[in-house]
mmCIF file of C-alpha atoms and ligand atoms in Angstrom:
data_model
loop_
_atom_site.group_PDB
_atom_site.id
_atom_site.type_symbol
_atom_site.label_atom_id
_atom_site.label_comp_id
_atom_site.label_asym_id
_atom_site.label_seq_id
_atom_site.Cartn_x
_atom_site.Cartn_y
_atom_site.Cartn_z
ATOM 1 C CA UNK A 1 9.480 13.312 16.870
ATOM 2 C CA UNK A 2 13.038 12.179 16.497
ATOM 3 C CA UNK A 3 13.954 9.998 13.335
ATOM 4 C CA UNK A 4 13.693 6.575 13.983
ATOM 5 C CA UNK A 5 17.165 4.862 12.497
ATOM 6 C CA UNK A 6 16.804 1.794 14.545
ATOM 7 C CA UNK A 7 14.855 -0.251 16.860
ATOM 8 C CA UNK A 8 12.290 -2.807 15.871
ATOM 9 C CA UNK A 9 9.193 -2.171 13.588
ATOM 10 C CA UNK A 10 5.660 -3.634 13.635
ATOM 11 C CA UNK A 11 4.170 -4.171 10.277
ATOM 12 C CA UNK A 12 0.531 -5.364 9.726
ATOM 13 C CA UNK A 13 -0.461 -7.783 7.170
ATOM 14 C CA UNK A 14 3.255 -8.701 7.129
ATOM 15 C CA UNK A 15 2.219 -11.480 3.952
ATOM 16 C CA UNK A 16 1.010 -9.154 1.668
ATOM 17 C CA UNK A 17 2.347 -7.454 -2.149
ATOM 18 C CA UNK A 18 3.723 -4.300 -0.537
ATOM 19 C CA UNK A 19 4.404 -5.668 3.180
ATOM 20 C CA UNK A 20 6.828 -8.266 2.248
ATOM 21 C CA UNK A 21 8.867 -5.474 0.980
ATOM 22 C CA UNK A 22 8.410 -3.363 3.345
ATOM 23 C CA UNK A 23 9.551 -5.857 5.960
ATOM 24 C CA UNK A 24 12.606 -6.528 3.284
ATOM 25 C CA UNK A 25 13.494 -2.760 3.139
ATOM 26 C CA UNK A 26 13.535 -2.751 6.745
ATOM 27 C CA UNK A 27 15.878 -5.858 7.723
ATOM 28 C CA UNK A 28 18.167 -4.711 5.130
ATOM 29 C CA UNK A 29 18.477 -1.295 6.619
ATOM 30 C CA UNK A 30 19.422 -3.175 10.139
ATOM 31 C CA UNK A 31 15.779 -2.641 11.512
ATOM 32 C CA UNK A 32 14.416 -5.524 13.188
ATOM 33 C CA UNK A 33 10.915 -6.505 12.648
ATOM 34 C CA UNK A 34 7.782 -8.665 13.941
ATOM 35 C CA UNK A 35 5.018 -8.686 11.441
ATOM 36 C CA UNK A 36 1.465 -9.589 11.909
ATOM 37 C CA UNK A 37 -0.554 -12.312 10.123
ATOM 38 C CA UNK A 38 -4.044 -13.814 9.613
ATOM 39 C CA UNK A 39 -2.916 -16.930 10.466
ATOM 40 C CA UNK A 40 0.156 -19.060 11.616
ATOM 41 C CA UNK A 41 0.617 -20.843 7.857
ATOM 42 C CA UNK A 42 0.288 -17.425 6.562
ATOM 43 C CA UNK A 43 3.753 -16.843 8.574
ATOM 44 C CA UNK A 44 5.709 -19.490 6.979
ATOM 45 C CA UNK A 45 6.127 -18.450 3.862
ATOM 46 C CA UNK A 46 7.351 -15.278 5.318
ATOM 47 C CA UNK A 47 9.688 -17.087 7.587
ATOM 48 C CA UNK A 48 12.002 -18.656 4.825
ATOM 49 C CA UNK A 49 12.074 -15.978 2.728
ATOM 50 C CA UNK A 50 13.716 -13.746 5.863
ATOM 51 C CA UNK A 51 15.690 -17.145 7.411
ATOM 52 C CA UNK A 52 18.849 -15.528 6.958
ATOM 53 C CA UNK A 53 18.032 -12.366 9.672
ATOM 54 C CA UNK A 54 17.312 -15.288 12.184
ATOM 55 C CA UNK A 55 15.658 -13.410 15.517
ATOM 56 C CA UNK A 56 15.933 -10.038 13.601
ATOM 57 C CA UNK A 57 12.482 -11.293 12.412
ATOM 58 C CA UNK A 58 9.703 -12.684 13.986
ATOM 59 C CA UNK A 59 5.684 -12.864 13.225
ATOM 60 C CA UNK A 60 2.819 -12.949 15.542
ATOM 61 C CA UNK A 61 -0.743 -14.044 14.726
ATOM 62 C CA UNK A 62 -3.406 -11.342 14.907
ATOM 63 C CA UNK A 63 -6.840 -13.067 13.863
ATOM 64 C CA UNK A 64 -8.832 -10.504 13.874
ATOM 65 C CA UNK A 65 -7.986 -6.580 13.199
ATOM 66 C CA UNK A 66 -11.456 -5.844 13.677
ATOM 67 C CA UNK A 67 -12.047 -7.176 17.110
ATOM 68 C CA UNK A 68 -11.036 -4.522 20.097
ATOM 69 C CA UNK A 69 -7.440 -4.690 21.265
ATOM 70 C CA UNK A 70 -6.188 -7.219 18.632
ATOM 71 C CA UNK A 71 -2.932 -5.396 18.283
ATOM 72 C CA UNK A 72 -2.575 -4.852 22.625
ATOM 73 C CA UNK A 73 0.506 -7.906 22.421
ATOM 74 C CA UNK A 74 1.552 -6.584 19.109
ATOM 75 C CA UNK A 75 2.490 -3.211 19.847
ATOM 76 C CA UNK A 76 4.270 -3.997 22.951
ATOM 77 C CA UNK A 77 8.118 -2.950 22.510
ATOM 78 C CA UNK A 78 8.052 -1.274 19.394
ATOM 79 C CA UNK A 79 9.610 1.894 17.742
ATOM 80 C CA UNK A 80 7.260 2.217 15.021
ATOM 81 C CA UNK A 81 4.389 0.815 13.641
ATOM 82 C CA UNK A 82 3.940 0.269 9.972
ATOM 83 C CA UNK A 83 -0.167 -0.013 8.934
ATOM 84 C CA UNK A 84 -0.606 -2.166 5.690
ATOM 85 C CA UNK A 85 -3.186 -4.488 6.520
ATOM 86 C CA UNK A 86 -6.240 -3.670 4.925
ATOM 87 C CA UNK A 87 -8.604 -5.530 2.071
ATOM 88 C CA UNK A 88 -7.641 -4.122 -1.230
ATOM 89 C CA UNK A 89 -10.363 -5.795 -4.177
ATOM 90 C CA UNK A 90 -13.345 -4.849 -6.122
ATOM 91 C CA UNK A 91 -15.281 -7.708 -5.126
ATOM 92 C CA UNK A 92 -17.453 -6.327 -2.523
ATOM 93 C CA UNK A 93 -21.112 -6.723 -2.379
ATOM 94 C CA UNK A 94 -21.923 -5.155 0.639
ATOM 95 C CA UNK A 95 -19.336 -2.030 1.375
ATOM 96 C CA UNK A 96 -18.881 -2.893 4.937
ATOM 97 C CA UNK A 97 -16.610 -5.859 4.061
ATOM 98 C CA UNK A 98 -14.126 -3.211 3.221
ATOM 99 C CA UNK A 99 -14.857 -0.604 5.179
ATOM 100 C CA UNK A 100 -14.773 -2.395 8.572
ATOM 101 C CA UNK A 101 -11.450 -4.096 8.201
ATOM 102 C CA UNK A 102 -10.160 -0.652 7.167
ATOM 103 C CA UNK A 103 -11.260 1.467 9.698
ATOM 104 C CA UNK A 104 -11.933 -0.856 12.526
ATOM 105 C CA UNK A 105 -7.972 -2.186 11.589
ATOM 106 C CA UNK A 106 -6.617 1.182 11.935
ATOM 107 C CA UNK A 107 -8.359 2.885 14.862
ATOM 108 C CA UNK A 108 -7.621 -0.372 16.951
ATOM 109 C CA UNK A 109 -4.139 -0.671 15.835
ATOM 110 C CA UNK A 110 -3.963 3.145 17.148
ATOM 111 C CA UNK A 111 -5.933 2.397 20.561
ATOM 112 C CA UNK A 112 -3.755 -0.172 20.944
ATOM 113 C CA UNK A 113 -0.505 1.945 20.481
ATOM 114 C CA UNK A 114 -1.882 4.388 22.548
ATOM 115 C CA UNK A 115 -2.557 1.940 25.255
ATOM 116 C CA UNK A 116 0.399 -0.277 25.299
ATOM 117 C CA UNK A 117 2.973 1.047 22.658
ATOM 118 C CA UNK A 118 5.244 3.026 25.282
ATOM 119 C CA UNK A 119 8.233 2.826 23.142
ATOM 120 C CA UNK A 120 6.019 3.671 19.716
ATOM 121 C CA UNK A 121 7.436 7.088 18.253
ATOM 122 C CA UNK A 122 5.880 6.948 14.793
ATOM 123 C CA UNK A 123 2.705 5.114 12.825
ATOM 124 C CA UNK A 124 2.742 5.179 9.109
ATOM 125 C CA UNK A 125 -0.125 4.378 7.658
ATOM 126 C CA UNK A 126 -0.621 2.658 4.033
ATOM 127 C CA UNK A 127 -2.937 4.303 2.715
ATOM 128 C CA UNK A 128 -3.837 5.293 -0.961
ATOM 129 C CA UNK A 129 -4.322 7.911 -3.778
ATOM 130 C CA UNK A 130 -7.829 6.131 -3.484
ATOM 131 C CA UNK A 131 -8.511 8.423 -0.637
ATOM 132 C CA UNK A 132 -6.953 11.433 -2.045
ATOM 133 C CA UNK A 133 -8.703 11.659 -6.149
ATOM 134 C CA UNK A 134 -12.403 12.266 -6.840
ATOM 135 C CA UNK A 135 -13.553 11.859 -10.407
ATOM 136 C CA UNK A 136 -13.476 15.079 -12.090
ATOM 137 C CA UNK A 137 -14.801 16.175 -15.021
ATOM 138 C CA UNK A 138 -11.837 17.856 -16.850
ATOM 139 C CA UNK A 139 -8.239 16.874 -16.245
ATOM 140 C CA UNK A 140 -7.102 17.458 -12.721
ATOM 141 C CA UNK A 141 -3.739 17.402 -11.100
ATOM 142 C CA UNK A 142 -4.303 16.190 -7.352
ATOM 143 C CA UNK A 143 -2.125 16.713 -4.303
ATOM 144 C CA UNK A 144 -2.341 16.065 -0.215
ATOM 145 C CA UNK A 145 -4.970 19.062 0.239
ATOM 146 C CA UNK A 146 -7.503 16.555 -1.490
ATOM 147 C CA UNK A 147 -9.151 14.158 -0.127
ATOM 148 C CA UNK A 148 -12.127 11.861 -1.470
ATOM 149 C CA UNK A 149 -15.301 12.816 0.200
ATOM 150 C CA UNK A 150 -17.199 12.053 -3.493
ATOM 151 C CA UNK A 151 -16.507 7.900 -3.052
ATOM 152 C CA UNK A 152 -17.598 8.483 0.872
ATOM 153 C CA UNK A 153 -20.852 9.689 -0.391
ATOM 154 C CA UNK A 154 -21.461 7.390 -3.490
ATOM 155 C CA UNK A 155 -21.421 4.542 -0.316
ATOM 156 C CA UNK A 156 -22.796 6.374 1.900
ATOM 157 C CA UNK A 157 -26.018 6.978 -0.522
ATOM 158 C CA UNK A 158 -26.272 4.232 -2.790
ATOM 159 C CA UNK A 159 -24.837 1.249 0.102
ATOM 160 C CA UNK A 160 -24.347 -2.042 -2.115
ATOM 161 C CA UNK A 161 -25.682 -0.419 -4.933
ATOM 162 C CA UNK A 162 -22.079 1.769 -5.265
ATOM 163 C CA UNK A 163 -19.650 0.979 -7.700
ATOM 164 C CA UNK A 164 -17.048 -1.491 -6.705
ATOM 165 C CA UNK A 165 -14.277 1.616 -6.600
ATOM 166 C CA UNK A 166 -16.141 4.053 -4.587
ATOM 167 C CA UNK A 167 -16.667 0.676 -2.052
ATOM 168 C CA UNK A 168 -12.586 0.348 -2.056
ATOM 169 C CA UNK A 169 -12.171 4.254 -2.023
ATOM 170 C CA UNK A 170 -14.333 4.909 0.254
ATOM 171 C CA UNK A 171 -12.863 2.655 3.090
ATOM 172 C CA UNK A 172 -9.446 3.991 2.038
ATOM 173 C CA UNK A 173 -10.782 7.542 2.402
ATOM 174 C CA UNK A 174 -12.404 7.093 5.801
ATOM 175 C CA UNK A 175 -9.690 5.006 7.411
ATOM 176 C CA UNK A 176 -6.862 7.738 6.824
ATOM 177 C CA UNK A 177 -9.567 9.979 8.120
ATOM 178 C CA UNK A 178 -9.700 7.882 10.862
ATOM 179 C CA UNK A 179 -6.037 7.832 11.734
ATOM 180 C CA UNK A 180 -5.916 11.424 11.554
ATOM 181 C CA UNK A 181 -8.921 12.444 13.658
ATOM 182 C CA UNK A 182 -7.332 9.575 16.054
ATOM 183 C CA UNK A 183 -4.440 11.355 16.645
ATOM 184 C CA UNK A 184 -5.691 14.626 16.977
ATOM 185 C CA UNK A 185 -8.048 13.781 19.518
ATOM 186 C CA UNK A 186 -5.203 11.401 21.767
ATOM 187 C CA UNK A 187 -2.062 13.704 20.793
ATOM 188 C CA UNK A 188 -1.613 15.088 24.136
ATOM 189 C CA UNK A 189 -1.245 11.344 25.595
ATOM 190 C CA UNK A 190 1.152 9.807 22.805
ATOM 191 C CA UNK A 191 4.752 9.862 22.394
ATOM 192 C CA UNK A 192 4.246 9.346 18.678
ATOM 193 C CA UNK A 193 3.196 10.853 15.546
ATOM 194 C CA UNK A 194 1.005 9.668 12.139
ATOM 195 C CA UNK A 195 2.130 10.029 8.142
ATOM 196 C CA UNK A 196 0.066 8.627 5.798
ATOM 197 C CA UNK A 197 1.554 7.370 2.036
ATOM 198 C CA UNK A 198 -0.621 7.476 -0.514
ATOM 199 C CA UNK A 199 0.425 5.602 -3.593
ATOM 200 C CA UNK A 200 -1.544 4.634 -6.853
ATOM 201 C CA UNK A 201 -1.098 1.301 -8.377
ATOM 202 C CA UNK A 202 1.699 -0.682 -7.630
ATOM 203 C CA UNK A 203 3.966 -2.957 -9.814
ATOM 204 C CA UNK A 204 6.595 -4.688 -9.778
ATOM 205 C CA UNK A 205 8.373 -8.406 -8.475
ATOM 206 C CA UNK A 206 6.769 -10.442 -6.165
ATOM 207 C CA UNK A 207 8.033 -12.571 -3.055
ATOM 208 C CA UNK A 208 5.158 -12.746 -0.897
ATOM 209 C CA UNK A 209 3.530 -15.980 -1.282
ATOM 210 C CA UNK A 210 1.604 -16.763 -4.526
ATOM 211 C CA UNK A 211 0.128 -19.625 -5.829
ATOM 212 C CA UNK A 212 -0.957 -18.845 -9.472
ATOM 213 C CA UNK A 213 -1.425 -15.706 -11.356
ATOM 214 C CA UNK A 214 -4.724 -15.731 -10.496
ATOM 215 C CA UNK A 215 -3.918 -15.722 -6.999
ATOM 216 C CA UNK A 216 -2.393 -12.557 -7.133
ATOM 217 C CA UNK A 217 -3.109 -9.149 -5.497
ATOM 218 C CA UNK A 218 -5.372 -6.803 -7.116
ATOM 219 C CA UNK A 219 -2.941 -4.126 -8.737
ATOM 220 C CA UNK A 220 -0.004 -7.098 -9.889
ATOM 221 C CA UNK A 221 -3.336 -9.211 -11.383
ATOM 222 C CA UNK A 222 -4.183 -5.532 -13.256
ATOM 223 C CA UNK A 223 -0.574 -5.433 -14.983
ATOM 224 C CA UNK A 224 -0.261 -9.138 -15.316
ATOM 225 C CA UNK A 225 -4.235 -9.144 -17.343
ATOM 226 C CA UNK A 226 -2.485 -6.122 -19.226
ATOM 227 C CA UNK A 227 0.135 -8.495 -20.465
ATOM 228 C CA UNK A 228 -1.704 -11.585 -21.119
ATOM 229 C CA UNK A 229 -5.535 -11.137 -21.889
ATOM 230 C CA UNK A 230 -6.413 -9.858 -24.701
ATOM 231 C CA UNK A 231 -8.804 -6.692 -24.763
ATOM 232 C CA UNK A 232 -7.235 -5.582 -21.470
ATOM 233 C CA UNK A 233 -4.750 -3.163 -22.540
ATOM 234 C CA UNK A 234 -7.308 -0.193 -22.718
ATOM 235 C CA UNK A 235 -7.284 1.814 -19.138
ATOM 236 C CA UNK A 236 -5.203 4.155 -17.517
ATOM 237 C CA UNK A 237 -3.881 5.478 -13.841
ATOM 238 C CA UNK A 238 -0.713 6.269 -12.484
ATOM 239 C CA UNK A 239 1.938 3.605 -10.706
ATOM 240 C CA UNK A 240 5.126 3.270 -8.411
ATOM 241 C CA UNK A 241 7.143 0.419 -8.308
ATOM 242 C CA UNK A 242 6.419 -1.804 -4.865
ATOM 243 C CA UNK A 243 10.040 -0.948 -3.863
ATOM 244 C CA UNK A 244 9.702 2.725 -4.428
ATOM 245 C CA UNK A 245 6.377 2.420 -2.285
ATOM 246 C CA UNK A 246 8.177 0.429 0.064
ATOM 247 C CA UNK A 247 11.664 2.403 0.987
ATOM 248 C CA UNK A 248 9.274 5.080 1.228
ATOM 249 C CA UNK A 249 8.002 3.192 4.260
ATOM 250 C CA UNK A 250 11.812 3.268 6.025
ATOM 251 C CA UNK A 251 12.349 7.036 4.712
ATOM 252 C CA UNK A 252 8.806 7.696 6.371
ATOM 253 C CA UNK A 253 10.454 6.885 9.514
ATOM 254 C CA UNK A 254 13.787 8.423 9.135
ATOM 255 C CA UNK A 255 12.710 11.982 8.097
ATOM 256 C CA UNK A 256 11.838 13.730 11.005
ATOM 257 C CA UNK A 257 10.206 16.524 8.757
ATOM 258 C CA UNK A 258 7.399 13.399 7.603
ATOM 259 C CA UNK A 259 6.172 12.900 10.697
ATOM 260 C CA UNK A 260 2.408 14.712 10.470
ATOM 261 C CA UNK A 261 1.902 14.460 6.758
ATOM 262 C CA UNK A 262 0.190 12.565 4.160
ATOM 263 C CA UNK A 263 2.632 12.105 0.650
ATOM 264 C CA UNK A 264 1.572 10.991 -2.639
ATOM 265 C CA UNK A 265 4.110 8.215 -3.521
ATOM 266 C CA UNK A 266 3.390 8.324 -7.599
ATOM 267 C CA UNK A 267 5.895 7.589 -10.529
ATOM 268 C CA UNK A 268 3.829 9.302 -12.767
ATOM 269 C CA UNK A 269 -0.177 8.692 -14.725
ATOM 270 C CA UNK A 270 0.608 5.612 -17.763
ATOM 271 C CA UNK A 271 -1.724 4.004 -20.085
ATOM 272 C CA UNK A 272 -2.055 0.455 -19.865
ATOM 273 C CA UNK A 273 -0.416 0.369 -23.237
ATOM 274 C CA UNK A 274 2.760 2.272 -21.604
ATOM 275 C CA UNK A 275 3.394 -0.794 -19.498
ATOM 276 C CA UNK A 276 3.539 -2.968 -22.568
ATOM 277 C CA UNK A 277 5.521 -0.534 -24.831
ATOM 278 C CA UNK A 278 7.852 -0.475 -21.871
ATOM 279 C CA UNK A 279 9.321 -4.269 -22.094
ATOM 280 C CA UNK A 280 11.488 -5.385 -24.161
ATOM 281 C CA UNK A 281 10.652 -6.087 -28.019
ATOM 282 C CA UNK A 282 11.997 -9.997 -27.259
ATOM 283 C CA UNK A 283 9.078 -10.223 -24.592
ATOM 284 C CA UNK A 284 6.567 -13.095 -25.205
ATOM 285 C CA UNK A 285 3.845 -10.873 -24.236
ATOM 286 C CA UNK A 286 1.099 -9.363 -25.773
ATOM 287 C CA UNK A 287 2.271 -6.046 -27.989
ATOM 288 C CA UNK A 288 -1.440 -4.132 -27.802
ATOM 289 C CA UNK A 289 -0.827 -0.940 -30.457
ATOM 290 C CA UNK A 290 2.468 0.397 -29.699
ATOM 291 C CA UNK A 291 2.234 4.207 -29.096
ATOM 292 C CA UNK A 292 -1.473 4.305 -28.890
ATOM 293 C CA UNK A 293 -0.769 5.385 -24.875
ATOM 294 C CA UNK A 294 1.776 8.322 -26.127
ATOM 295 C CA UNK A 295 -0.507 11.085 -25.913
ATOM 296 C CA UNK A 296 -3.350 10.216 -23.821
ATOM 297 C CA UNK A 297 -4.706 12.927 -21.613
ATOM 298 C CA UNK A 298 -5.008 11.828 -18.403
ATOM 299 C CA UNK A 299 -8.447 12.777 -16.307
ATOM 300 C CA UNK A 300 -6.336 12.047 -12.859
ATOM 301 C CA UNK A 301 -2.550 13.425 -12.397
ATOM 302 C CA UNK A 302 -0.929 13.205 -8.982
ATOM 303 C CA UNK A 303 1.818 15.694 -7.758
ATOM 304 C CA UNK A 304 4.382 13.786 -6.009
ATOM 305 C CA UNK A 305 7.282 16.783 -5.419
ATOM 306 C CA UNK A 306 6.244 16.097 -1.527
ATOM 307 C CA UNK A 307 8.184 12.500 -1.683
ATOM 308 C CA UNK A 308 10.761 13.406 -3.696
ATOM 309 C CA UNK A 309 11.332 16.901 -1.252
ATOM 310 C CA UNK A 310 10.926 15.294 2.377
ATOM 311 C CA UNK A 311 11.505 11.801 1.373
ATOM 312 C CA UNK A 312 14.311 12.436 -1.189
ATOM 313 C CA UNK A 313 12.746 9.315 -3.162
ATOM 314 C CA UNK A 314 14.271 8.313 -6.502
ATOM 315 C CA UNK A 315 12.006 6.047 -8.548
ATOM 316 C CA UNK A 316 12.356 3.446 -10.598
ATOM 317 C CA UNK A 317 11.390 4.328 -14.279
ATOM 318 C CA UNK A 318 8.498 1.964 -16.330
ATOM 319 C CA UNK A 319 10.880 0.313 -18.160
ATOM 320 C CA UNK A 320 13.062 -1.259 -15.070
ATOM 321 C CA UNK A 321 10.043 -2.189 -13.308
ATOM 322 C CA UNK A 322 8.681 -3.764 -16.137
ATOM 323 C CA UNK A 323 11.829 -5.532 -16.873
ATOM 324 C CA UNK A 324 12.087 -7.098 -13.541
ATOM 325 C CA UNK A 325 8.064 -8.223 -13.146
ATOM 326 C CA UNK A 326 8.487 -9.565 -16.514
ATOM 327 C CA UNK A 327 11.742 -11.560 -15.103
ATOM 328 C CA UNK A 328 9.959 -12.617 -12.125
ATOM 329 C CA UNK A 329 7.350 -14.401 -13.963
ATOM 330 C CA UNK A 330 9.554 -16.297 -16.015
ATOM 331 C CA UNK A 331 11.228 -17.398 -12.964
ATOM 332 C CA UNK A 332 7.656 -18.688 -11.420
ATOM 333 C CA UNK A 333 7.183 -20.484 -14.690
ATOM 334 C CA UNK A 334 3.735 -17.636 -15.421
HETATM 335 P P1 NDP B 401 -2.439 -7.623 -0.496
HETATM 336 O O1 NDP B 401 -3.812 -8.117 -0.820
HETATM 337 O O2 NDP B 401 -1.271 -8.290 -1.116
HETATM 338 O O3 NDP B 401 -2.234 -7.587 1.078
HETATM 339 C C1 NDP B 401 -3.214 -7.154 1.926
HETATM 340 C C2 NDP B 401 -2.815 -7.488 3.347
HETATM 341 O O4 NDP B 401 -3.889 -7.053 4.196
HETATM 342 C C3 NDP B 401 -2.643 -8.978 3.576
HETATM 343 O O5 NDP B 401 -1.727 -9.197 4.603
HETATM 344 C C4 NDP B 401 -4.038 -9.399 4.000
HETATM 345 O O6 NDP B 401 -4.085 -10.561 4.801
HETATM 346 C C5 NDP B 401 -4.441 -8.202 4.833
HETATM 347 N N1 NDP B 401 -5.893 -8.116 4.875
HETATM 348 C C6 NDP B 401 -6.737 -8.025 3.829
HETATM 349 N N2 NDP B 401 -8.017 -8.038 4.266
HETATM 350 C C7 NDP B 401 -7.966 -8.150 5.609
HETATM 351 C C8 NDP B 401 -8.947 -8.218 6.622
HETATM 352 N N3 NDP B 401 -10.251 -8.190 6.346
HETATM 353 N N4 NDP B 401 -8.538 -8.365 7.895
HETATM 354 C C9 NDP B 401 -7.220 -8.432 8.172
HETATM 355 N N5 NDP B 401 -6.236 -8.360 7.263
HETATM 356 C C10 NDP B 401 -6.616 -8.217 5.992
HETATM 357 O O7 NDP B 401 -2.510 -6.076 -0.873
HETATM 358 P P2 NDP B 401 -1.426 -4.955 -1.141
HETATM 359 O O8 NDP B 401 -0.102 -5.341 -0.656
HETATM 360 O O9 NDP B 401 -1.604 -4.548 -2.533
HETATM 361 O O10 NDP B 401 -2.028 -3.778 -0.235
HETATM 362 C C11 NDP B 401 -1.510 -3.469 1.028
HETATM 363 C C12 NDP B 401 -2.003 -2.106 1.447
HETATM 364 O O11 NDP B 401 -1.645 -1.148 0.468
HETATM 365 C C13 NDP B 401 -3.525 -1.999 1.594
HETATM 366 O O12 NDP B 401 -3.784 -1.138 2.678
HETATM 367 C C14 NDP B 401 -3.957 -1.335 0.295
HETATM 368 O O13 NDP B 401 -5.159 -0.612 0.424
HETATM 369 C C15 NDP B 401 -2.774 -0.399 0.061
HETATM 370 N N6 NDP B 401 -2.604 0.014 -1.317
HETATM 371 C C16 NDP B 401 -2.300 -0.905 -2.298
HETATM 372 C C17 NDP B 401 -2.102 -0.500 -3.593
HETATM 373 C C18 NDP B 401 -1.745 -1.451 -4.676
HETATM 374 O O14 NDP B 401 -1.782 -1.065 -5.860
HETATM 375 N N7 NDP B 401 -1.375 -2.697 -4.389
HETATM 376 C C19 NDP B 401 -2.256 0.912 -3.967
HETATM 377 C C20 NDP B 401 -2.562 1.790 -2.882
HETATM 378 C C21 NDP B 401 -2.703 1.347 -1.591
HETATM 379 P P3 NDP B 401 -4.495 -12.002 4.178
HETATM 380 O O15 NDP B 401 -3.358 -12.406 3.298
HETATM 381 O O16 NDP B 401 -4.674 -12.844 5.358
HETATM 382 O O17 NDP B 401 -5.760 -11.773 3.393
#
């Protein structure tokens, strides 16, 4: 496929943590963009905070991502498609609140593309390392050959009963699945190709719309508990900063040599404590035990060379992204 430098870009769930930046990353690079949401308030927000590119942005209401053909309008005179939209929580009772939206979300966003999305030369789909890491038991240093058939079967035996990650893993897991077995099956009729990104947790500012700290998304309510709660600063994982995770969304589209693969998109494995030894001494924040994150051994590792080879991504290190969340929630008053 050629590399797609211009033209207009879809992106579901065009309201959410990473999406907003996406959609950001993308107007600023001269793309223009229509972005799907819930619901018509859910645009506003959106709306202001991209005023300035007048027509270069527009959003469309998709109700629905689980009912057939929801994306049929959406699709319709677009380069590329950008795949965000998808429930990211440990909340779920039973697992087919997440798994539904996931993979029902991503094979109709695909039928739809293959249907009606005659200009389409490239779907990237958001996925996660959630689909790539299974627990192991000794240190383990993952890459794209993995995937996470152990959360698949947790679900798959144990149903409600599952732990609330292998619920959220599990729908990760089977929707990339999903994307790829999609295209393999339909790549004789498409003009486009699939990459998948597969990033850990992601930090960093926030201008989607929020009304509280408590109303945040999943992985910015994680760091911002880190920071303010007390007895929260024990865990571990690895991180990217949301505009590391998001220009990895344009380069996705500009590398020709991307188009086919999955990429980890991973700064590195921290201890919670790392995030708060990372801000400033003059922060107002909890401290935890300095150092006591130093030399953890991480149980999960990424390799991330693939971003940083095809992509030619440069990320931002703990300490900026820190610097900058911290900023933004003195701005919001948090
Ligand atoms: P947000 O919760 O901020 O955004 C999720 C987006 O998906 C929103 O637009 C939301 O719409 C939409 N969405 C959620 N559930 C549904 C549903 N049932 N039907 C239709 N739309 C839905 O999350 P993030 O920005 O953090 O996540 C975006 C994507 O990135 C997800 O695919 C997630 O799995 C993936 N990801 C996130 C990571 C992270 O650390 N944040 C790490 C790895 C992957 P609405 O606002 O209407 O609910």
């Amino acid at each position: 496929m050629p590399a797609i430098t211009s033209g207009k870009v879809l992106v579901s769930g065009a309201n959410g943590f990473i999406a907003v930046w996406v959609v950001r990353s993308l107007l600023e690079q001269g793309y223009s963009v229509r972005g799907t949401v819930r619901s018509a308030d859910k645009g506003k927000h959106l709306k202001e905070v991209f005023a300035s590119y007048g027509e270069k942005f527009e959003v469309v209401e998709v109700p629905d991502i689980t009912v057939e053909g929801a994306f049929d309008e959406a699709v319709k005179g677009v380069d590329a498609i950008e795949h965000t939209a998808s429930p990211f929580h440990f909340k779920a009772e039973d697992p087919a609140e997440l798994l539904e939206p996931a993979v029902k979300g991503t094979v109709g966003i695909l039928e739809s593309a293959r249907k009606h999305g005659t200009s389409v030369k490239r779907v990237i789909i958001t996925s996660s390392v959630a689909a790539v890491l299974s627990v192991p038991s000794t240190p383990q240093v993952f890459t794209e050959a993995d995937w996470n058939d152990q959360a698949v079967k947790e679900v798959e035996e144990k149903g409600r009963e599952a732990s609330n990650a292998a619920k959220y893993r599990a729908s990760k897991t089977l929707a990339e699945r999903a994307a790829w077995d999609f295209h393999s099956k339909h790549k004789a009729e498409v003009a486009w190709d699939v990459v998948a990104l597969n990033p850990p947790m992601v930090f960093g500012p926030i201008i989607h719309e929020v009304s509280s700290p408590h109303a945040q998304n999943t992985s910015s309510q994680t760091m911002y508990d880190v920071f303010t709660k007390e007895g929260s600063t024990v865990g571990s994982g690895s991180w990217v900063d949301v505009r590391d995770i998001a220009l990895a969304h344009v380069l996705g589209l500009q590398k020709e040599e991307a188009g086919g693969e999955r990429i980890i998109i991973s700064a590195g494995a921290f201890s919670f404590q790392d995030l708060l030894d990372a801000a400033s001494s003059s922060s107002k924040h909890l401290k935890g035990t300095p150092g006591a994150g130093k030399d953890a051994v991480h149980q999960i590792r990424f390799n991330a060379d693939k971003s940083v080879r095809l992509l030619e991504l440069k990320y931002h290190t703990m300490a900026e992204t820190v610097a900058d969340t911290l900023e933004d929630w003195e701005k919001k008053g948090w």
